[in-house]
Short mmCIF file of C-alpha atoms and ligand atoms in Angstrom, two decimals:
data_model
loop_
_atom_site.label_atom_id
_atom_site.label_comp_id
_atom_site.label_asym_id
_atom_site.label_seq_id
_atom_site.Cartn_x
_atom_site.Cartn_y
_atom_site.Cartn_z
CA UNK D 1 -6.84 2.62 -32.94
CA UNK D 2 -3.91 4.67 -32.95
CA UNK D 3 -5.72 8.02 -33.99
CA UNK D 4 -8.29 7.58 -31.10
CA UNK D 5 -5.75 6.72 -28.44
CA UNK D 6 -3.29 9.89 -29.56
CA UNK D 7 -6.14 11.87 -29.13
CA UNK D 8 -7.08 10.83 -25.95
CA UNK D 9 -3.44 11.04 -25.13
CA UNK D 10 -3.60 14.61 -25.71
CA UNK D 11 -6.68 15.11 -23.88
CA UNK D 12 -5.16 13.88 -20.87
CA UNK D 13 -1.89 16.22 -21.49
CA UNK D 14 -4.28 19.18 -21.98
CA UNK D 15 -5.67 18.48 -18.31
CA UNK D 16 -2.23 18.19 -17.05
CA UNK D 17 -2.94 14.72 -16.06
CA UNK D 18 -0.30 13.24 -18.58
CA UNK D 19 2.31 10.63 -16.90
CA UNK D 20 5.68 9.49 -18.10
CA UNK D 21 8.37 7.25 -16.65
CA UNK D 22 11.32 8.45 -15.18
CA UNK D 23 14.42 6.23 -14.73
CA UNK D 24 16.19 6.52 -12.12
CA UNK D 25 19.09 4.71 -10.01
CA UNK D 26 19.08 4.71 -5.90
CA UNK D 27 22.52 5.62 -4.60
CA UNK D 28 21.82 5.53 -0.96
CA UNK D 29 19.05 4.23 1.03
CA UNK D 30 17.28 7.98 0.68
CA UNK D 31 18.98 9.26 -2.74
CA UNK D 32 18.46 8.64 -6.27
CA UNK D 33 20.22 9.48 -9.56
CA UNK D 34 18.32 11.12 -12.19
CA UNK D 35 19.28 12.66 -15.30
CA UNK D 36 22.73 12.96 -13.63
CA UNK D 37 21.40 14.72 -10.50
CA UNK D 38 21.27 13.36 -7.35
CA UNK D 39 17.59 13.74 -5.69
CA UNK D 40 16.39 13.20 -2.19
CA UNK D 41 13.74 10.63 -2.25
CA UNK D 42 10.47 12.01 -0.61
CA UNK D 43 8.16 9.17 -2.20
CA UNK D 44 9.59 5.92 -1.12
CA UNK D 45 7.36 3.48 0.28
CA UNK D 46 10.34 1.25 1.77
CA UNK D 47 9.79 2.87 5.29
CA UNK D 48 12.18 1.16 7.43
CA UNK D 49 14.76 1.81 4.45
CA UNK D 50 15.42 -1.65 4.69
CA UNK D 51 15.56 -2.57 0.81
CA UNK D 52 19.28 -1.71 0.87
CA UNK D 53 20.06 -3.20 4.44
CA UNK D 54 23.41 -5.12 4.09
CA UNK D 55 22.00 -8.33 5.70
CA UNK D 56 18.65 -8.25 3.84
CA UNK D 57 20.74 -7.70 0.58
CA UNK D 58 22.87 -10.57 1.54
CA UNK D 59 20.35 -13.00 2.11
CA UNK D 60 19.03 -12.35 -1.39
CA UNK D 61 22.35 -13.11 -3.00
CA UNK D 62 23.26 -15.94 -0.75
CA UNK D 63 20.63 -17.90 -2.10
CA UNK D 64 20.76 -17.23 -5.81
CA UNK D 65 23.69 -19.62 -5.57
CA UNK D 66 21.75 -22.15 -4.03
CA UNK D 67 17.85 -21.95 -5.65
CA UNK D 68 19.25 -19.91 -9.23
CA UNK D 69 18.05 -16.51 -10.31
CA UNK D 70 14.28 -17.62 -11.21
CA UNK D 71 11.79 -20.71 -10.36
CA UNK D 72 10.01 -20.45 -14.10
CA UNK D 73 7.41 -21.92 -13.40
CA UNK D 74 3.95 -21.72 -11.15
CA UNK D 75 3.55 -23.14 -7.62
CA UNK D 76 0.92 -25.36 -8.34
CA UNK D 77 2.77 -27.48 -11.72
CA UNK D 78 6.78 -27.43 -10.58
CA UNK D 79 6.09 -27.76 -6.77
CA UNK D 80 6.71 -24.65 -4.23
CA UNK D 81 10.33 -24.19 -3.02
CA UNK D 82 10.79 -24.89 0.35
CA UNK D 83 11.68 -21.07 1.40
CA UNK D 84 7.89 -20.69 0.78
CA UNK D 85 6.90 -22.97 3.26
CA UNK D 86 8.98 -21.09 6.21
CA UNK D 87 8.25 -17.33 4.92
CA UNK D 88 4.08 -18.58 5.35
CA UNK D 89 4.79 -20.08 8.46
CA UNK D 90 6.40 -17.11 9.91
CA UNK D 91 4.35 -14.28 8.30
CA UNK D 92 1.27 -15.84 10.01
CA UNK D 93 2.80 -16.58 13.42
CA UNK D 94 4.22 -12.74 13.46
CA UNK D 95 0.77 -11.17 12.65
CA UNK D 96 -1.66 -13.77 14.42
CA UNK D 97 -2.89 -15.79 12.19
CA UNK D 98 -3.17 -19.84 11.22
CA UNK D 99 -2.23 -19.75 7.81
CA UNK D 100 -0.58 -17.77 5.57
CA UNK D 101 -0.34 -18.11 1.66
CA UNK D 102 2.28 -15.80 -0.69
CA UNK D 103 1.32 -14.47 -3.77
CA UNK D 104 3.62 -12.51 -6.33
CA UNK D 105 2.63 -9.09 -5.60
CA UNK D 106 -0.32 -7.34 -3.59
CA UNK D 107 -2.18 -6.57 -6.89
CA UNK D 108 -2.83 -10.73 -7.26
CA UNK D 109 -3.24 -11.24 -3.57
CA UNK D 110 -5.85 -8.75 -3.79
CA UNK D 111 -7.57 -10.13 -6.92
CA UNK D 112 -7.33 -13.18 -5.47
CA UNK D 113 -8.92 -12.88 -2.22
CA UNK D 114 -12.04 -10.92 -3.39
CA UNK D 115 -12.65 -12.46 -6.93
CA UNK D 116 -12.28 -15.88 -5.49
CA UNK D 117 -14.17 -15.86 -2.14
CA UNK D 118 -17.04 -14.16 -3.28
CA UNK D 119 -19.82 -15.28 -5.50
CA UNK D 120 -23.10 -13.91 -7.34
CA UNK D 121 -25.49 -13.79 -4.42
CA UNK D 122 -22.87 -11.96 -2.33
CA UNK D 123 -22.29 -8.05 -1.44
CA UNK D 124 -18.97 -6.52 -1.11
CA UNK D 125 -19.52 -3.21 0.74
CA UNK D 126 -16.26 -0.94 -0.10
CA UNK D 127 -14.67 1.88 1.32
CA UNK D 128 -14.91 4.37 -1.51
CA UNK D 129 -11.09 5.16 -1.41
CA UNK D 130 -9.80 2.08 -1.69
CA UNK D 131 -6.70 0.97 -3.62
CA UNK D 132 -7.24 0.20 -7.39
CA UNK D 133 -6.20 -3.12 -6.91
CA UNK D 134 -9.60 -3.84 -4.62
CA UNK D 135 -11.57 -1.96 -7.08
CA UNK D 136 -10.17 -3.92 -10.11
CA UNK D 137 -10.89 -6.98 -7.57
CA UNK D 138 -14.70 -5.95 -6.95
CA UNK D 139 -15.01 -5.71 -10.93
CA UNK D 140 -13.78 -8.62 -11.15
CA UNK D 141 -16.05 -10.41 -8.91
CA UNK D 142 -19.82 -11.60 -9.49
CA UNK D 143 -20.89 -10.42 -6.17
CA UNK D 144 -22.85 -7.19 -5.62
CA UNK D 145 -20.79 -3.93 -4.99
CA UNK D 146 -21.85 -1.28 -2.47
CA UNK D 147 -19.51 1.89 -2.04
CA UNK D 148 -19.26 3.41 1.41
CA UNK D 149 -18.06 7.47 2.28
CA UNK D 150 -14.85 7.17 3.29
CA UNK D 151 -14.13 5.77 6.73
CA UNK D 152 -17.66 6.75 7.44
CA UNK D 153 -19.35 3.94 9.85
CA UNK D 154 -22.51 5.69 9.63
CA UNK D 155 -22.68 4.98 6.35
CA UNK D 156 -21.84 1.40 5.98
CA UNK D 157 -23.88 0.69 9.01
CA UNK D 158 -27.31 2.19 6.78
CA UNK D 159 -26.01 0.44 3.90
CA UNK D 160 -25.92 -2.74 5.52
CA UNK D 161 -29.00 -2.06 6.93
CA UNK D 162 -30.22 -1.20 3.06
CA UNK D 163 -29.13 -4.53 2.24
CA UNK D 164 -31.63 -7.37 1.57
CA UNK D 165 -29.62 -10.03 0.07
CA UNK D 166 -29.49 -13.40 1.12
CA UNK D 167 -25.61 -13.99 0.30
CA UNK D 168 -22.64 -13.30 2.33
CA UNK D 169 -21.71 -10.14 2.94
CA UNK D 170 -17.79 -8.49 2.84
CA UNK D 171 -16.50 -5.15 4.52
CA UNK D 172 -13.26 -4.35 2.66
CA UNK D 173 -11.04 -1.75 3.47
CA UNK D 174 -7.30 -0.93 3.72
CA UNK D 175 -5.73 -0.18 6.93
CA UNK D 176 -3.60 2.67 6.13
CA UNK D 177 -5.16 4.67 2.74
CA UNK D 178 -2.27 4.47 0.30
CA UNK D 179 -3.16 7.98 -1.26
CA UNK D 180 -4.61 9.97 1.80
CA UNK D 181 -2.67 8.42 4.64
CA UNK D 182 -5.10 8.09 6.94
CA UNK D 183 -6.28 5.14 8.88
CA UNK D 184 -9.80 2.80 8.59
CA UNK D 185 -11.79 2.89 11.86
CA UNK D 186 -11.27 -0.65 12.40
CA UNK D 187 -12.44 -1.12 16.17
CA UNK D 188 -16.11 0.38 14.54
CA UNK D 189 -16.23 -1.61 11.91
CA UNK D 190 -15.39 -4.21 14.01
CA UNK D 191 -17.98 -3.63 16.37
CA UNK D 192 -20.16 -3.57 13.44
CA UNK D 193 -19.10 -7.01 12.01
CA UNK D 194 -20.08 -8.38 15.40
CA UNK D 195 -23.59 -6.55 15.14
CA UNK D 196 -24.25 -7.89 11.47
CA UNK D 197 -21.88 -10.56 10.96
CA UNK D 198 -20.27 -9.93 7.95
CA UNK D 199 -16.94 -11.03 6.74
CA UNK D 200 -13.89 -8.44 7.19
CA UNK D 201 -11.38 -8.16 4.75
CA UNK D 202 -8.44 -6.09 5.63
CA UNK D 203 -5.25 -4.50 3.42
CA UNK D 204 -2.41 -3.82 5.37
CA UNK D 205 0.32 -2.82 2.73
CA UNK D 206 0.85 0.42 4.38
CA UNK D 207 0.30 -0.64 7.98
CA UNK D 208 3.17 -3.84 8.07
CA UNK D 209 5.96 -3.39 9.83
CA UNK D 210 4.93 0.08 11.35
CA UNK D 211 1.98 0.22 13.24
CA UNK D 212 1.67 -1.29 16.80
CA UNK D 213 4.00 -1.85 19.79
CA UNK D 214 5.44 -4.78 18.17
CA UNK D 215 5.31 -3.04 14.35
CA UNK D 216 3.08 -6.09 13.12
CA UNK D 217 0.32 -3.76 11.45
CA UNK D 218 -2.79 -1.67 12.26
CA UNK D 219 -4.86 -4.57 13.94
CA UNK D 220 -2.09 -4.36 16.84
CA UNK D 221 -3.04 -0.79 17.24
CA UNK D 222 -6.75 -1.62 17.83
CA UNK D 223 -5.88 -4.74 19.55
CA UNK D 224 -7.47 -6.83 16.76
CA UNK D 225 -4.40 -8.79 15.97
CA UNK D 226 -5.38 -11.87 14.31
CA UNK D 227 -9.00 -11.21 14.15
CA UNK D 228 -10.06 -10.42 10.48
CA UNK D 229 -11.26 -12.98 8.20
CA UNK D 230 -8.97 -12.07 5.59
CA UNK D 231 -5.65 -10.20 5.66
CA UNK D 232 -3.63 -8.59 3.20
CA UNK D 233 -0.19 -6.78 2.79
CA UNK D 234 3.06 -6.64 1.08
CA UNK D 235 6.55 -7.61 1.95
CA UNK D 236 7.46 -4.41 -0.78
CA UNK D 237 6.78 -1.92 1.00
CA UNK D 238 8.20 -1.18 4.73
CA UNK D 239 9.79 -4.60 4.46
CA UNK D 240 12.07 -3.78 1.61
CA UNK D 241 11.87 -6.84 -0.38
CA UNK D 242 8.87 -7.80 -2.78
CA UNK D 243 5.60 -10.19 -2.77
CA UNK D 244 2.61 -10.22 -1.09
CA UNK D 245 0.70 -12.78 1.45
CA UNK D 246 -2.93 -13.45 2.15
CA UNK D 247 -3.46 -14.78 5.77
CA UNK D 248 -6.51 -16.47 7.05
CA UNK D 249 -7.64 -20.09 8.05
CA UNK D 250 -7.07 -23.60 6.64
CA UNK D 251 -10.16 -23.72 4.70
CA UNK D 252 -9.62 -20.20 3.38
CA UNK D 253 -6.20 -20.54 2.29
CA UNK D 254 -6.75 -24.42 0.88
CA UNK D 255 -9.53 -22.80 -1.26
CA UNK D 256 -7.43 -20.13 -2.96
CA UNK D 257 -4.77 -22.66 -3.50
CA UNK D 258 -7.41 -24.44 -5.13
CA UNK D 259 -9.35 -21.74 -7.25
CA UNK D 260 -7.46 -18.51 -7.30
CA UNK D 261 -6.19 -17.64 -10.64
CA UNK D 262 -3.70 -14.81 -9.58
CA UNK D 263 -2.22 -17.65 -7.92
CA UNK D 264 -2.31 -20.59 -10.27
CA UNK D 265 -1.70 -19.27 -13.20
CA UNK D 266 1.80 -17.18 -12.92
CA UNK D 267 5.17 -17.95 -12.61
CA UNK D 268 6.32 -18.01 -8.67
CA UNK D 269 8.53 -15.71 -7.01
CA UNK D 270 12.41 -15.96 -7.35
CA UNK D 271 14.31 -17.56 -3.92
CA UNK D 272 16.15 -14.23 -4.04
CA UNK D 273 12.72 -12.14 -3.17
CA UNK D 274 11.40 -15.01 -0.28
CA UNK D 275 14.90 -14.87 1.40
CA UNK D 276 15.23 -10.94 1.74
CA UNK D 277 11.64 -11.05 3.14
CA UNK D 278 12.37 -13.97 5.70
CA UNK D 279 15.65 -11.90 6.69
CA UNK D 280 13.46 -8.46 7.03
CA UNK D 281 11.31 -10.22 9.11
CA UNK D 282 13.78 -11.29 11.68
CA UNK D 283 15.29 -7.79 11.63
CA UNK D 284 12.01 -6.45 12.52
CA UNK D 285 10.75 -9.21 15.10
CA UNK D 286 14.16 -8.18 17.15
CA UNK D 287 14.70 -4.66 16.38
CA UNK D 288 11.62 -2.49 17.21
CA UNK D 289 14.33 0.12 17.10
CA UNK D 290 13.88 0.41 13.60
CA UNK D 291 10.24 1.40 13.71
CA UNK D 292 11.25 4.00 16.56
CA UNK D 293 13.23 5.97 14.90
CA UNK D 294 10.71 5.87 11.75
CA UNK D 295 8.40 7.28 14.24
CA UNK D 296 10.62 9.85 15.23
CA UNK D 297 11.09 11.54 11.39
CA UNK D 298 7.37 11.17 10.78
CA UNK D 299 6.76 13.06 13.80
CA UNK D 300 9.34 15.98 12.90
CA UNK D 301 8.09 16.06 9.49
CA UNK D 302 4.05 16.17 10.18
CA UNK D 303 4.47 18.66 12.84
CA UNK D 304 6.43 21.29 10.73
CA UNK D 305 4.54 20.72 7.52
CA UNK D 306 1.23 21.79 9.59
CA UNK D 307 2.68 24.40 11.33
CA UNK D 308 3.46 25.81 8.09
CA UNK D 309 -0.39 25.64 7.34
CA UNK D 310 -0.43 22.82 4.40
CA UNK D 311 -3.66 20.71 4.19
CA UNK D 312 -2.03 17.12 5.18
CA UNK D 313 -6.24 15.68 5.06
CA UNK D 314 -6.26 13.59 8.30
CA UNK D 315 -3.18 11.71 7.62
CA UNK D 316 -0.98 9.76 10.35
CA UNK D 317 2.16 7.73 9.70
CA UNK D 318 4.50 7.74 6.94
CA UNK D 319 2.39 9.03 3.98
CA UNK D 320 1.93 12.75 4.09
CA UNK D 321 -0.52 13.80 1.39
CA UNK D 322 0.28 17.65 0.32
CA UNK D 323 -3.02 18.73 -1.20
CA UNK D 324 -2.92 21.30 -3.74
CA UNK D 325 -5.86 20.92 -5.81
CA UNK D 326 -5.85 21.56 -9.38
CA UNK D 327 -3.90 19.06 -11.54
CA UNK D 328 -1.58 21.21 -13.42
CA UNK D 329 -0.56 23.21 -10.11
CA UNK D 330 0.14 20.39 -8.64
CA UNK D 331 2.63 19.51 -11.47
CA UNK D 332 4.14 22.95 -11.20
CA UNK D 333 4.99 22.23 -7.59
CA UNK D 334 6.19 19.28 -8.22
CA UNK D 335 8.62 20.66 -10.51
CA UNK D 336 9.45 23.63 -8.22
CA UNK D 337 10.62 20.82 -5.64
CA UNK D 338 12.34 18.88 -8.12
CA UNK D 339 14.41 22.01 -9.19
CA UNK D 340 15.71 22.03 -6.02
CA UNK D 341 16.54 18.39 -5.89
CA UNK D 342 13.39 16.95 -4.24
CA UNK D 343 12.21 13.82 -5.80
CA UNK D 344 8.02 13.31 -5.04
CA UNK D 345 5.10 12.53 -7.34
CA UNK D 346 2.02 14.88 -8.29
CA UNK D 347 -0.74 11.65 -7.60
CA UNK D 348 -3.10 13.17 -9.95
CA UNK D 349 -7.37 11.56 -11.21
CA UNK D 350 -7.97 8.92 -11.69
CA UNK D 351 -5.76 7.53 -8.58
CA UNK D 352 -7.28 10.56 -6.90
CA UNK D 353 -10.74 12.55 -6.96
CA UNK D 354 -10.76 15.25 -9.28
CA UNK D 355 -9.83 18.53 -7.83
CA UNK D 356 -7.88 16.84 -5.01
CA UNK D 357 -4.45 16.23 -6.69
CA UNK D 358 -1.64 16.27 -4.61
CA UNK D 359 1.80 15.62 -3.58
CA UNK D 360 2.67 12.54 -1.84
CA UNK D 361 5.54 12.64 0.37
CA UNK D 362 6.64 9.54 2.42
CA UNK D 363 8.48 9.84 5.22
CA UNK D 364 11.18 7.07 5.75
CA UNK D 365 13.59 5.66 8.98
CA UNK D 366 16.84 6.62 6.93
CA UNK D 367 16.47 10.28 6.56
CA UNK D 368 19.32 12.43 8.41
CA UNK D 369 18.53 15.71 10.16
CA UNK D 370 20.05 17.41 7.43
CA UNK D 371 17.71 15.71 4.78
CA UNK D 372 14.32 16.93 6.39
CA UNK D 373 15.40 20.25 7.36
CA UNK D 374 16.22 21.01 3.71
CA UNK D 375 13.43 19.29 2.48
CA UNK D 376 10.90 21.16 4.72
CA UNK D 377 12.78 24.60 3.62
CA UNK D 378 12.63 23.91 0.66
CA UNK D 379 8.75 22.52 0.31
CA UNK D 380 7.17 25.40 2.60
CA UNK D 381 9.30 28.19 0.43
CA UNK D 382 7.64 26.45 -2.72
CA UNK D 383 4.38 26.19 -1.07
CA UNK D 384 4.44 30.22 0.02
CA UNK D 385 5.18 31.02 -3.74
CA UNK D 386 2.36 28.87 -5.02
CA UNK D 387 -0.30 30.38 -2.37
CA UNK D 388 -0.82 27.04 -0.59
CA UNK D 389 0.64 28.26 3.01
C1 LIG G 401 -3.31 -0.28 -0.04
C2 LIG G 401 -2.17 -1.39 -1.71
N1 LIG G 401 -2.88 -2.56 -1.81
C3 LIG G 401 -2.21 -3.23 -2.68
C4 LIG G 401 -1.16 -2.83 -3.47
C5 LIG G 401 -0.49 -3.62 -4.16
O1 LIG G 401 0.44 -4.07 -4.20
P1 LIG G 401 1.63 -4.41 -4.86
O2 LIG G 401 2.49 -3.22 -5.21
O3 LIG G 401 2.42 -5.51 -4.55
O4 LIG G 401 1.16 -5.02 -6.21
C6 LIG G 401 -0.66 -1.47 -2.91
C7 LIG G 401 0.41 -0.81 -3.76
O5 LIG G 401 1.56 -1.30 -4.29
C8 LIG G 401 -1.18 -0.79 -1.84
O6 LIG G 401 -0.84 0.48 -1.70
#
């Protein structure tokens, strides 16, 4: 086995696609220490910079005294700590759904939704750029998979019309695509749902806390709050904590409690995660200013990167892909930026399609004007050197 794996690793390395872990330490909400040097973190999903907010950290510390460091068993076997009920009610109300169920993370929540709710006669229509957790979930499901072109409602409709199966039909999409930063055409898909009567499953991992007047997510942006058949998102991005949730009605949630294997056969989240998520949710419900500060930074960064001539795809929101193309060129650009104190990752296949390797830059609320100006100057300089602009 080792011999074969070594050979495969060598092939990966030759393609410029080899990954190694970088061990870092956070210093401030936006800076990290790596190999003894300070970097501006340009790849955090803590969009509202809440993961180091004193009130949120305090909430986590306080409950450890009361509940301990871990739960040490699954929710089904040893009882759910009461913080679960509080958070499930809060998140369902915040997003306009009847019931909520918390999962240990978004990957497991997506596996649960798709593999548990679908059956062998069913069909899943999935956007071609859906997150790997959704792809793996469809692989685990016994339903048939139909991939439609990215954000292409005409292609989706064509494929729905062509489908002859008698089972249920599900359309699954991310709201904000995690590697492209663009938005799913939710209103158009919703119109198709009215016409064809399928079930709509939305992953709002990167929309929650950011989009819409109240910041409840991308559904709010389209005037569709609470209208998906199944909604999923995480506490581990803008909310600065950890864990994920599924929102739906009573029947769907009870079914997941009874049949979702990634819910039933895993240790429950520690109280500190739940308490920090509760604190973060209270904070963003009462403070839309955080979201507005984030959007100011997003607009500033995108406007200047666009003006410089980078290919940012159709991104809108805090995820800004800077498309480079080749894997090795992407790595060279990443190294140039790292040398100048910018920490961000080159994203390569299989995470993104061949030939579209990119730097995935994320904008957060905590950036100062100086952070952004320095980052822009460095990126534009490197972009010129690499012939990207
Ligand atoms: C769109 C999307 N869905 C699901 C997940 C998985 O969530 P988690 O990190 O909580 O497992 C992620 C990334 O982490 C994501 O980007």
